[in-house]
PDB file of N, CA and C in Angstrom:
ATOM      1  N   UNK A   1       0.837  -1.188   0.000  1.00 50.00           N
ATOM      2  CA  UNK A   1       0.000   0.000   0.000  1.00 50.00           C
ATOM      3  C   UNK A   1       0.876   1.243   0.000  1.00 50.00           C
ATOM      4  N   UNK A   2       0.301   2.270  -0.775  1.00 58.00           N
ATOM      5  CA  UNK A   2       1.267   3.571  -0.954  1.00 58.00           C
ATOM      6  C   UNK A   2       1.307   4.443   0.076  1.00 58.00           C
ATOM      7  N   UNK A   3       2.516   5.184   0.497  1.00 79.00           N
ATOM      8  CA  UNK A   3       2.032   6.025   1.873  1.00 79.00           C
ATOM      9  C   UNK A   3       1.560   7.141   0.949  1.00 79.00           C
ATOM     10  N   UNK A   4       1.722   7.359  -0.363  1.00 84.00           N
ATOM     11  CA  UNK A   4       1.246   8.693  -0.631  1.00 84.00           C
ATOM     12  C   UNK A   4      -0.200   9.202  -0.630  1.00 84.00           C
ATOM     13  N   UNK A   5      -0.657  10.583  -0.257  1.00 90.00           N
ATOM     14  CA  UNK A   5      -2.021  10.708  -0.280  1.00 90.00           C
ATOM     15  C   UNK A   5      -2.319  10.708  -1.734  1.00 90.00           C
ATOM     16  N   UNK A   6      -3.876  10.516  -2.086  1.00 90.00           N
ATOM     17  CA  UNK A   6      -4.316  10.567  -3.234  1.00 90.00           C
ATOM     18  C   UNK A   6      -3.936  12.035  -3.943  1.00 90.00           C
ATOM     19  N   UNK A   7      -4.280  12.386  -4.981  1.00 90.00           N
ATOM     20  CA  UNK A   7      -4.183  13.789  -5.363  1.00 90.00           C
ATOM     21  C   UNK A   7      -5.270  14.733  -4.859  1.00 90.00           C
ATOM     22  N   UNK A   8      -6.618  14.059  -4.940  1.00 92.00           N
ATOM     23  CA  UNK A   8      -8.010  14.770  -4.196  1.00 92.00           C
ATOM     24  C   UNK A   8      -7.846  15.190  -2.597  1.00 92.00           C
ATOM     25  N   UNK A   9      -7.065  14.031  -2.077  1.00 92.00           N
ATOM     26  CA  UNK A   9      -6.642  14.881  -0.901  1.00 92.00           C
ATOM     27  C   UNK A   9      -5.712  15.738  -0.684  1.00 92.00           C
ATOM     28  N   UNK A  10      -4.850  15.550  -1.250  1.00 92.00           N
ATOM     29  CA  UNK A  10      -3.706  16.618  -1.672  1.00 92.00           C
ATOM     30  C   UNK A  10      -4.220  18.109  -1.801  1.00 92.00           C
ATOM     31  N   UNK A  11      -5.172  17.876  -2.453  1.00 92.00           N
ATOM     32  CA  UNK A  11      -6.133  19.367  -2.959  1.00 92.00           C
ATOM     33  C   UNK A  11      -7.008  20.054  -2.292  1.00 92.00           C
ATOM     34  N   UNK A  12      -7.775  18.750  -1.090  1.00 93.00           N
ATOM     35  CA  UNK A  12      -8.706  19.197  -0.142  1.00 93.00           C
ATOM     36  C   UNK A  12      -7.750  19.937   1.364  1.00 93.00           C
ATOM     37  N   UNK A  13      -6.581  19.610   0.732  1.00 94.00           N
ATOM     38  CA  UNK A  13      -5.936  20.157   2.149  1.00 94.00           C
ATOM     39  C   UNK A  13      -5.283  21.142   2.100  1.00 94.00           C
ATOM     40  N   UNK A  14      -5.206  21.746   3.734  1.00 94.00           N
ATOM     41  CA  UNK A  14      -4.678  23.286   3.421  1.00 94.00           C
ATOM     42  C   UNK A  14      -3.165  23.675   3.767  1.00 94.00           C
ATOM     43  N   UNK A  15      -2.528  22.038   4.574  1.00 94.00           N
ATOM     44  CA  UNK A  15      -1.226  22.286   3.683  1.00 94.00           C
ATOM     45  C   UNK A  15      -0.430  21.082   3.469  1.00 94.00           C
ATOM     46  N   UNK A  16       0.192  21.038   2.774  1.00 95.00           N
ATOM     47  CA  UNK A  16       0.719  20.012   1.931  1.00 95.00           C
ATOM     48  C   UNK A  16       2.702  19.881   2.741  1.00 95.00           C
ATOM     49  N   UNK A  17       3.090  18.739   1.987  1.00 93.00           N
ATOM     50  CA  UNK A  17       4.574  18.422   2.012  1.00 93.00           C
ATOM     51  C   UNK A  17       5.078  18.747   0.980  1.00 93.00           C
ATOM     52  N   UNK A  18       6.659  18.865   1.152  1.00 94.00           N
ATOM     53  CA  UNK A  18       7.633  19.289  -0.488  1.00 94.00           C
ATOM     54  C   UNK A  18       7.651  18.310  -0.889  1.00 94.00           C
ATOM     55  N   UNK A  19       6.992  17.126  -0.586  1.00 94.00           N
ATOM     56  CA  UNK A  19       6.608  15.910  -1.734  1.00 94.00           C
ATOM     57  C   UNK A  19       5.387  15.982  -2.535  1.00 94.00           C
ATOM     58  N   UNK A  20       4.614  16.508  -1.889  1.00 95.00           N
ATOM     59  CA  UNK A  20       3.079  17.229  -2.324  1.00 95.00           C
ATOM     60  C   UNK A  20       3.163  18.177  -3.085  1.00 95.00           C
ATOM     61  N   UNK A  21       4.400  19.198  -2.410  1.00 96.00           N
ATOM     62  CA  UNK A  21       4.369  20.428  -3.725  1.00 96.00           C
ATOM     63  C   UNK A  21       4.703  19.922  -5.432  1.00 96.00           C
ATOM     64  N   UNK A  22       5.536  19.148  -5.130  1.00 96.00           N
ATOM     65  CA  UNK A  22       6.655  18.598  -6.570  1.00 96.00           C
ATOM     66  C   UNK A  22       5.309  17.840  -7.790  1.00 96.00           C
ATOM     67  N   UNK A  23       4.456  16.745  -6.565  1.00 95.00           N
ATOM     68  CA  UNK A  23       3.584  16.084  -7.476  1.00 95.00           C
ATOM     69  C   UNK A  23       2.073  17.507  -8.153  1.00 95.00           C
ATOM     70  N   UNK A  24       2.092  18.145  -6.826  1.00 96.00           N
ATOM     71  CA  UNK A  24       1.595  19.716  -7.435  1.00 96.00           C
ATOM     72  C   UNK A  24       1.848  20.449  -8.664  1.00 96.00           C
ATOM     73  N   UNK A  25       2.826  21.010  -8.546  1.00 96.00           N
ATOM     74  CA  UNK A  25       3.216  21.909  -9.201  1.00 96.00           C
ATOM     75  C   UNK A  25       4.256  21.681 -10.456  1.00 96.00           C
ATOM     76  N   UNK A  26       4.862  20.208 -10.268  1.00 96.00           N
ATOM     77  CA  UNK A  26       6.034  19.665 -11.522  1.00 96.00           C
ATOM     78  C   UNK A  26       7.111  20.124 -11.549  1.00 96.00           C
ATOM     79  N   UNK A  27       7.639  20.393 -10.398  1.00 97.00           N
ATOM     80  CA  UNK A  27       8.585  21.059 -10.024  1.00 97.00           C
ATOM     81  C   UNK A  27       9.492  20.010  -9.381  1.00 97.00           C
ATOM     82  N   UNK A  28      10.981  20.329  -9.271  1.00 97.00           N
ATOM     83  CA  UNK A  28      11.920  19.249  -8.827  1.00 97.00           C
ATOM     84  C   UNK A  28      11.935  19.529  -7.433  1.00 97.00           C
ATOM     85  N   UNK A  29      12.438  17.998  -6.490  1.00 97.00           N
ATOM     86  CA  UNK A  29      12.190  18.437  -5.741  1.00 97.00           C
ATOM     87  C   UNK A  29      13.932  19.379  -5.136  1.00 97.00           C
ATOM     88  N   UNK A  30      14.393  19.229  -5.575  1.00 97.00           N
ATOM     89  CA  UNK A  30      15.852  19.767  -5.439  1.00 97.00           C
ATOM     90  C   UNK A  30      15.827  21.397  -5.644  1.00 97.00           C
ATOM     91  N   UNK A  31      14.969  22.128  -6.303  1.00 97.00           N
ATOM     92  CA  UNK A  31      14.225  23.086  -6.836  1.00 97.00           C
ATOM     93  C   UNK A  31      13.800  23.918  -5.663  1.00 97.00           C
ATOM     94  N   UNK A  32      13.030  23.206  -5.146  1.00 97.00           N
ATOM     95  CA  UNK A  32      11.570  23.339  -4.336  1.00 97.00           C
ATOM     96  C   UNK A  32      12.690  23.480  -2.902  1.00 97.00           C
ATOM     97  N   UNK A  33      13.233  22.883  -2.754  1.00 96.00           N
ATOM     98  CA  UNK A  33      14.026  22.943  -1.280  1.00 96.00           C
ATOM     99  C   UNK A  33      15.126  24.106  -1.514  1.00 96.00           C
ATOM    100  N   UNK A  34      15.476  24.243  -2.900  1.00 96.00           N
ATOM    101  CA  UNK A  34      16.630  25.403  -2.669  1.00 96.00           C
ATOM    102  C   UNK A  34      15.554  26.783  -2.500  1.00 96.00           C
ATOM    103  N   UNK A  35      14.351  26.755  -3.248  1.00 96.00           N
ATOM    104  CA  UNK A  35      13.462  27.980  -2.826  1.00 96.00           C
ATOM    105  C   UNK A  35      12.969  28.150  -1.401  1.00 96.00           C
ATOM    106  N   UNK A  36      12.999  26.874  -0.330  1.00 94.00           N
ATOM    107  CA  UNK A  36      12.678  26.575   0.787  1.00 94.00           C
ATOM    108  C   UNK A  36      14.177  27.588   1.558  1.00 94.00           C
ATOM    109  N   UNK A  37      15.009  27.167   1.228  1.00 93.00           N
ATOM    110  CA  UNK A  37      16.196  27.790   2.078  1.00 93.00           C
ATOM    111  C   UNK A  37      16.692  28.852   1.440  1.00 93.00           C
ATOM    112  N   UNK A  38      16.456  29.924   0.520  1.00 93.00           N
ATOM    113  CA  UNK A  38      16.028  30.851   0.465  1.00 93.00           C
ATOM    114  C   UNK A  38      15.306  31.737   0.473  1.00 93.00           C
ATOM    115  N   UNK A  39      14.275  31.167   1.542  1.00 93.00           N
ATOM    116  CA  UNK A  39      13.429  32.143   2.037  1.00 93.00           C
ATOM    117  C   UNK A  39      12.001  32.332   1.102  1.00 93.00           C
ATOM    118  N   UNK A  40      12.287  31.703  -0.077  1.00 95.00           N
ATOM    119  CA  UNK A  40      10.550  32.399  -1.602  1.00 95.00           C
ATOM    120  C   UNK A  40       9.620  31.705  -0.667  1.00 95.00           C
ATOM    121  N   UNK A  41       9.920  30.358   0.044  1.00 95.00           N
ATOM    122  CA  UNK A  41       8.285  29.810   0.577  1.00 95.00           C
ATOM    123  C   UNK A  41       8.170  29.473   1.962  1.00 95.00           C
ATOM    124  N   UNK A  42       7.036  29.875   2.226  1.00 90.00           N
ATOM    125  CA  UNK A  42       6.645  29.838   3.757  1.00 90.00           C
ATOM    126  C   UNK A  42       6.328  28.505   3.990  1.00 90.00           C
ATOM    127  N   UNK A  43       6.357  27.883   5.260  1.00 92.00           N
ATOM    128  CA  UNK A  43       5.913  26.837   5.752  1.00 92.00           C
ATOM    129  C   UNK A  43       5.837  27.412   7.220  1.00 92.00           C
ATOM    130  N   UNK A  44       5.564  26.222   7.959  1.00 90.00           N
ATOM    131  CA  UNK A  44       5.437  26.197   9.528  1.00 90.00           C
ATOM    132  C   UNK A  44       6.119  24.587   9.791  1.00 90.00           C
ATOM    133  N   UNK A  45       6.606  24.381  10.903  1.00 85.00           N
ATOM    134  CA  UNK A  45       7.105  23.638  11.199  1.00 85.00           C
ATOM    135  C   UNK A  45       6.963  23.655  13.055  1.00 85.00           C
ATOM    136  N   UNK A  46       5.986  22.588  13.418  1.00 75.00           N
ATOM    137  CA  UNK A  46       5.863  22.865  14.993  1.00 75.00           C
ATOM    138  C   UNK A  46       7.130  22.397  15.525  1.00 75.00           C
ATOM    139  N   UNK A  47       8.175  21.518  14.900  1.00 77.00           N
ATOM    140  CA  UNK A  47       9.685  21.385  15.965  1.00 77.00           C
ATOM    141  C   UNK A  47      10.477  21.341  14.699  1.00 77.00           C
ATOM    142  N   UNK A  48      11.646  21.049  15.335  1.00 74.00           N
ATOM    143  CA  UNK A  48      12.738  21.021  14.707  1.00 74.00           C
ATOM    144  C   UNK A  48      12.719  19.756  13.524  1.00 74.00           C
ATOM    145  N   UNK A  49      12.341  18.521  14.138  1.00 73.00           N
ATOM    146  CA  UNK A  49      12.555  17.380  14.040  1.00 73.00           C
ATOM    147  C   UNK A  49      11.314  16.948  12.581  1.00 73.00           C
ATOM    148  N   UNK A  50      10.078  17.539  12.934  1.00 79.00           N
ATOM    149  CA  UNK A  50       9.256  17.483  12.064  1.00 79.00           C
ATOM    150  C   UNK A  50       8.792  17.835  10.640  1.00 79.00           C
ATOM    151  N   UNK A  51       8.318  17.719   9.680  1.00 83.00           N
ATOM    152  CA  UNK A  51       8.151  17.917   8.242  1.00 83.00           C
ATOM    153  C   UNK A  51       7.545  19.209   8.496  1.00 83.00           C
ATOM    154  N   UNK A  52       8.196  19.924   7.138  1.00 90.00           N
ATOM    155  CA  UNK A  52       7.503  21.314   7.195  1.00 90.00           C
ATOM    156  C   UNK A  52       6.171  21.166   5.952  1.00 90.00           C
ATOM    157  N   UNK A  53       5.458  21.723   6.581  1.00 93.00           N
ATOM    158  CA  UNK A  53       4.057  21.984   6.422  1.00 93.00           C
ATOM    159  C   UNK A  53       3.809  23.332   5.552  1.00 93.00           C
ATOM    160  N   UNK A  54       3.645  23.252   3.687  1.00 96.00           N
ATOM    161  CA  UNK A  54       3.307  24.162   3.525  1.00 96.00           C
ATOM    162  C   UNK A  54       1.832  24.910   3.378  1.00 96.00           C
ATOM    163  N   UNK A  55       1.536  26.399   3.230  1.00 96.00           N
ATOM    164  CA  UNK A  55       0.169  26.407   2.860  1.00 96.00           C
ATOM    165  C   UNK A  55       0.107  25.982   1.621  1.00 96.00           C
ATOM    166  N   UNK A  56      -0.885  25.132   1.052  1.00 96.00           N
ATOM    167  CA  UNK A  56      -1.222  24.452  -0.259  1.00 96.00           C
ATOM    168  C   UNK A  56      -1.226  25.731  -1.307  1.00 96.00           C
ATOM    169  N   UNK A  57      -2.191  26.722  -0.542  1.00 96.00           N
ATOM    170  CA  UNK A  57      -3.144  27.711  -2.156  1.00 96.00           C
ATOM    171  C   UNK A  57      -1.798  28.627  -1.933  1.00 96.00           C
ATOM    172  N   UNK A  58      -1.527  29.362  -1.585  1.00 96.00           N
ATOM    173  CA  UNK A  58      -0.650  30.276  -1.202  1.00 96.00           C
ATOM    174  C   UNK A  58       1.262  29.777  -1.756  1.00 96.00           C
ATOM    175  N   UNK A  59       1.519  28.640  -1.255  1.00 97.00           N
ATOM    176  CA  UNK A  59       2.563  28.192  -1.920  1.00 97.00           C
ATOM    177  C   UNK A  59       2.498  27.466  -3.718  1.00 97.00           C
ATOM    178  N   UNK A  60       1.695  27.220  -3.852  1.00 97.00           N
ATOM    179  CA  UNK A  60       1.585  27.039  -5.621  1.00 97.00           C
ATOM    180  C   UNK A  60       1.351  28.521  -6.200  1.00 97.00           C
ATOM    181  N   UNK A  61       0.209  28.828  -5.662  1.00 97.00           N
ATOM    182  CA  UNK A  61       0.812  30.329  -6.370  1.00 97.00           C
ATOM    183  C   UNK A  61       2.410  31.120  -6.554  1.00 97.00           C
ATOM    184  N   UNK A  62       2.761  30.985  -5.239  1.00 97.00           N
ATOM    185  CA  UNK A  62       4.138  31.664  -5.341  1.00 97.00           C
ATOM    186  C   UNK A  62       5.103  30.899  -6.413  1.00 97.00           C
ATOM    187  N   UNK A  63       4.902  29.578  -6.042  1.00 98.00           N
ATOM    188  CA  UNK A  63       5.834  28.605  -7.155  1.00 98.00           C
ATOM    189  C   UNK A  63       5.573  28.887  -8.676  1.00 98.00           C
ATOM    190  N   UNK A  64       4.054  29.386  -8.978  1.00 97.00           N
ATOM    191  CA  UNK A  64       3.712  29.533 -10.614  1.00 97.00           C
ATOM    192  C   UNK A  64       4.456  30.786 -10.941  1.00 97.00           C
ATOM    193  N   UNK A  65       4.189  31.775  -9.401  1.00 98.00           N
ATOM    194  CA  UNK A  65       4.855  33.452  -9.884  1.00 98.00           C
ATOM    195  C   UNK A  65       6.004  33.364 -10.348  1.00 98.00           C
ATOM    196  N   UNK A  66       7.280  32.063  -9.191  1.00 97.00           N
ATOM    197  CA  UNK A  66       8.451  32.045  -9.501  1.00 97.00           C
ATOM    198  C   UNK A  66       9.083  31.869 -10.508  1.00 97.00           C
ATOM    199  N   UNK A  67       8.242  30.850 -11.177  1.00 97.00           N
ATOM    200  CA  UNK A  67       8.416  30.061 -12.245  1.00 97.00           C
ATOM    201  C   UNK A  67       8.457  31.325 -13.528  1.00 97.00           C
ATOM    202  N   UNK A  68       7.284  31.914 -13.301  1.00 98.00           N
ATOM    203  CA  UNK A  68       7.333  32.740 -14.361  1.00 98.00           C
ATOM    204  C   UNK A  68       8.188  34.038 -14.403  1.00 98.00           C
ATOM    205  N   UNK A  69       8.889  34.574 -13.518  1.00 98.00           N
ATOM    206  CA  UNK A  69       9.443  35.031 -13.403  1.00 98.00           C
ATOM    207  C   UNK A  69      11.178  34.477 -13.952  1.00 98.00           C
ATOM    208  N   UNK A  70      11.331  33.239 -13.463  1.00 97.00           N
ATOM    209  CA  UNK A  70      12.681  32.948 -14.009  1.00 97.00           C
ATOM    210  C   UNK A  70      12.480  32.390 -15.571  1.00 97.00           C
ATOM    211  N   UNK A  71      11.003  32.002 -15.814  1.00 97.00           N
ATOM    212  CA  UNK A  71      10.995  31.880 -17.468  1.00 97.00           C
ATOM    213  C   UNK A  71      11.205  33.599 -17.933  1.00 97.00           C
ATOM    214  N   UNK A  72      10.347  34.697 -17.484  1.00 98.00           N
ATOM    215  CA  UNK A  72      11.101  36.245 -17.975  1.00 98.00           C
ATOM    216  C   UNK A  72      12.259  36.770 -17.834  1.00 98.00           C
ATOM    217  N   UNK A  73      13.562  35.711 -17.458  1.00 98.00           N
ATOM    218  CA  UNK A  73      14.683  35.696 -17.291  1.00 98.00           C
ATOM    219  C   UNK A  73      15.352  36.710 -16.052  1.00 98.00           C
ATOM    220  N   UNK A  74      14.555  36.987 -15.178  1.00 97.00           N
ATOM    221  CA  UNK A  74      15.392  37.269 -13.822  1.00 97.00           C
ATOM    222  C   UNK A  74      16.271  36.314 -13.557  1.00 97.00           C
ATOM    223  N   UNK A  75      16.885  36.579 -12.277  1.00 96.00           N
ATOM    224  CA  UNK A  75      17.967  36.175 -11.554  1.00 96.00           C
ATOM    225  C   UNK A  75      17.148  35.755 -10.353  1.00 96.00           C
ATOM    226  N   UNK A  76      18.116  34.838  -9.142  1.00 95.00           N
ATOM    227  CA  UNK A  76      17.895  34.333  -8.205  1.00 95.00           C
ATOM    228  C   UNK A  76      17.737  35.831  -7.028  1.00 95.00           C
ATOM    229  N   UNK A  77      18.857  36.728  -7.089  1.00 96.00           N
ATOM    230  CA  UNK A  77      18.927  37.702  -6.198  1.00 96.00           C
ATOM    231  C   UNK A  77      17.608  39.072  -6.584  1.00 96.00           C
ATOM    232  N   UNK A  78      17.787  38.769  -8.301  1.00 97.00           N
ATOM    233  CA  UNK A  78      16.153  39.959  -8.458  1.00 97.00           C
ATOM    234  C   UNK A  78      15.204  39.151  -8.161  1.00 97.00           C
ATOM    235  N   UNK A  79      14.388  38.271  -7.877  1.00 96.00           N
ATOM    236  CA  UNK A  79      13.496  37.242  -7.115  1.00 96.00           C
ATOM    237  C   UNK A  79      13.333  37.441  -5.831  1.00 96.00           C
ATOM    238  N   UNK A  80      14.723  36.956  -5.056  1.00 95.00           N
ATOM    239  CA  UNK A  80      14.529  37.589  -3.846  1.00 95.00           C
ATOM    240  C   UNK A  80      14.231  39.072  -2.981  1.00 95.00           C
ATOM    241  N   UNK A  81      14.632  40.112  -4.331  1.00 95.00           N
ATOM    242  CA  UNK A  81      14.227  41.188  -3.849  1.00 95.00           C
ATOM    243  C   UNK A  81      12.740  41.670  -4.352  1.00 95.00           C
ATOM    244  N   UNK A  82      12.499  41.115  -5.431  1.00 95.00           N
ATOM    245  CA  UNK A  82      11.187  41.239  -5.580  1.00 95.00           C
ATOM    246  C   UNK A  82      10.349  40.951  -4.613  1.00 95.00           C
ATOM    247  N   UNK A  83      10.301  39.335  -3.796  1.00 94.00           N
ATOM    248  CA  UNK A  83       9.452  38.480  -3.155  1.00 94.00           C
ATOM    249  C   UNK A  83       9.672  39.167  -1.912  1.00 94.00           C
ATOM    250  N   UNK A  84      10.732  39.608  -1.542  1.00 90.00           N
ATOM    251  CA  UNK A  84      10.776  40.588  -0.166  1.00 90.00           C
ATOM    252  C   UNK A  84      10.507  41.981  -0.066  1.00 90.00           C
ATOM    253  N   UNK A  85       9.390  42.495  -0.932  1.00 82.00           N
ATOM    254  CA  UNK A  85       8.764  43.559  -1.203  1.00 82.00           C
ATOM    255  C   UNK A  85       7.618  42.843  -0.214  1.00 82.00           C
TER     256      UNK A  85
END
C-alpha cells in the first residue's frame, strides 16, 4: 500500500509536504528545497525534528509566480528582492 495521499486529498488540504508540492506543481524536488532555504516559501514547522508543512493555495501560487518570473529571465537575487517587497 502507498504512503502517498491521493491527489483529491492533496487538494482538499490546506497544507501540503515538499513531496506534495513537486507532485503539485512539476517542479523538482531539489528546486523546491533550494526555494525553501532561500526564504521564496513559507511553511510552519511545529519542531525542529518534524516535516515542514506548507500552505497548499498560497505556496503554488508563489511557485507559478516564480516560475514565471525565471521563465522572464530574472535572476535568483532579483526574485529575492522582488518576493521581499
Amino acid at each position: 500500500m502507498s504512503r502517498q495521499r491521493s491527489m483529491e486529498a492533496i487538494i482538499a488540504s490546506e497544507y501540503v509536504t515538499i513531496g506534495e508540492l513537486v507532485r503539485l506543481t512539476e517542479t523538482r524536488y531539489s528546486t523546491l528545497k533550494f526555494y525553501t532555504e532561500e526564504g521564496f516559501l513559507p511553511f510552519k514547522q511545529e519542531d525542529q525534528k518534524l516535516t515542514r508543512r506548507y500552505p497548499r493555495e498560497e505556496t503554488v501560487k508563489r511557485i507559478a509566480y516564480i516560475k514565471q518570473m525565471r521563465k522572464d529571465g530574472k535572476t535568483i537575487p532579483e526574485i529575492k528582492t522582488i518576493l521581499s517587497k
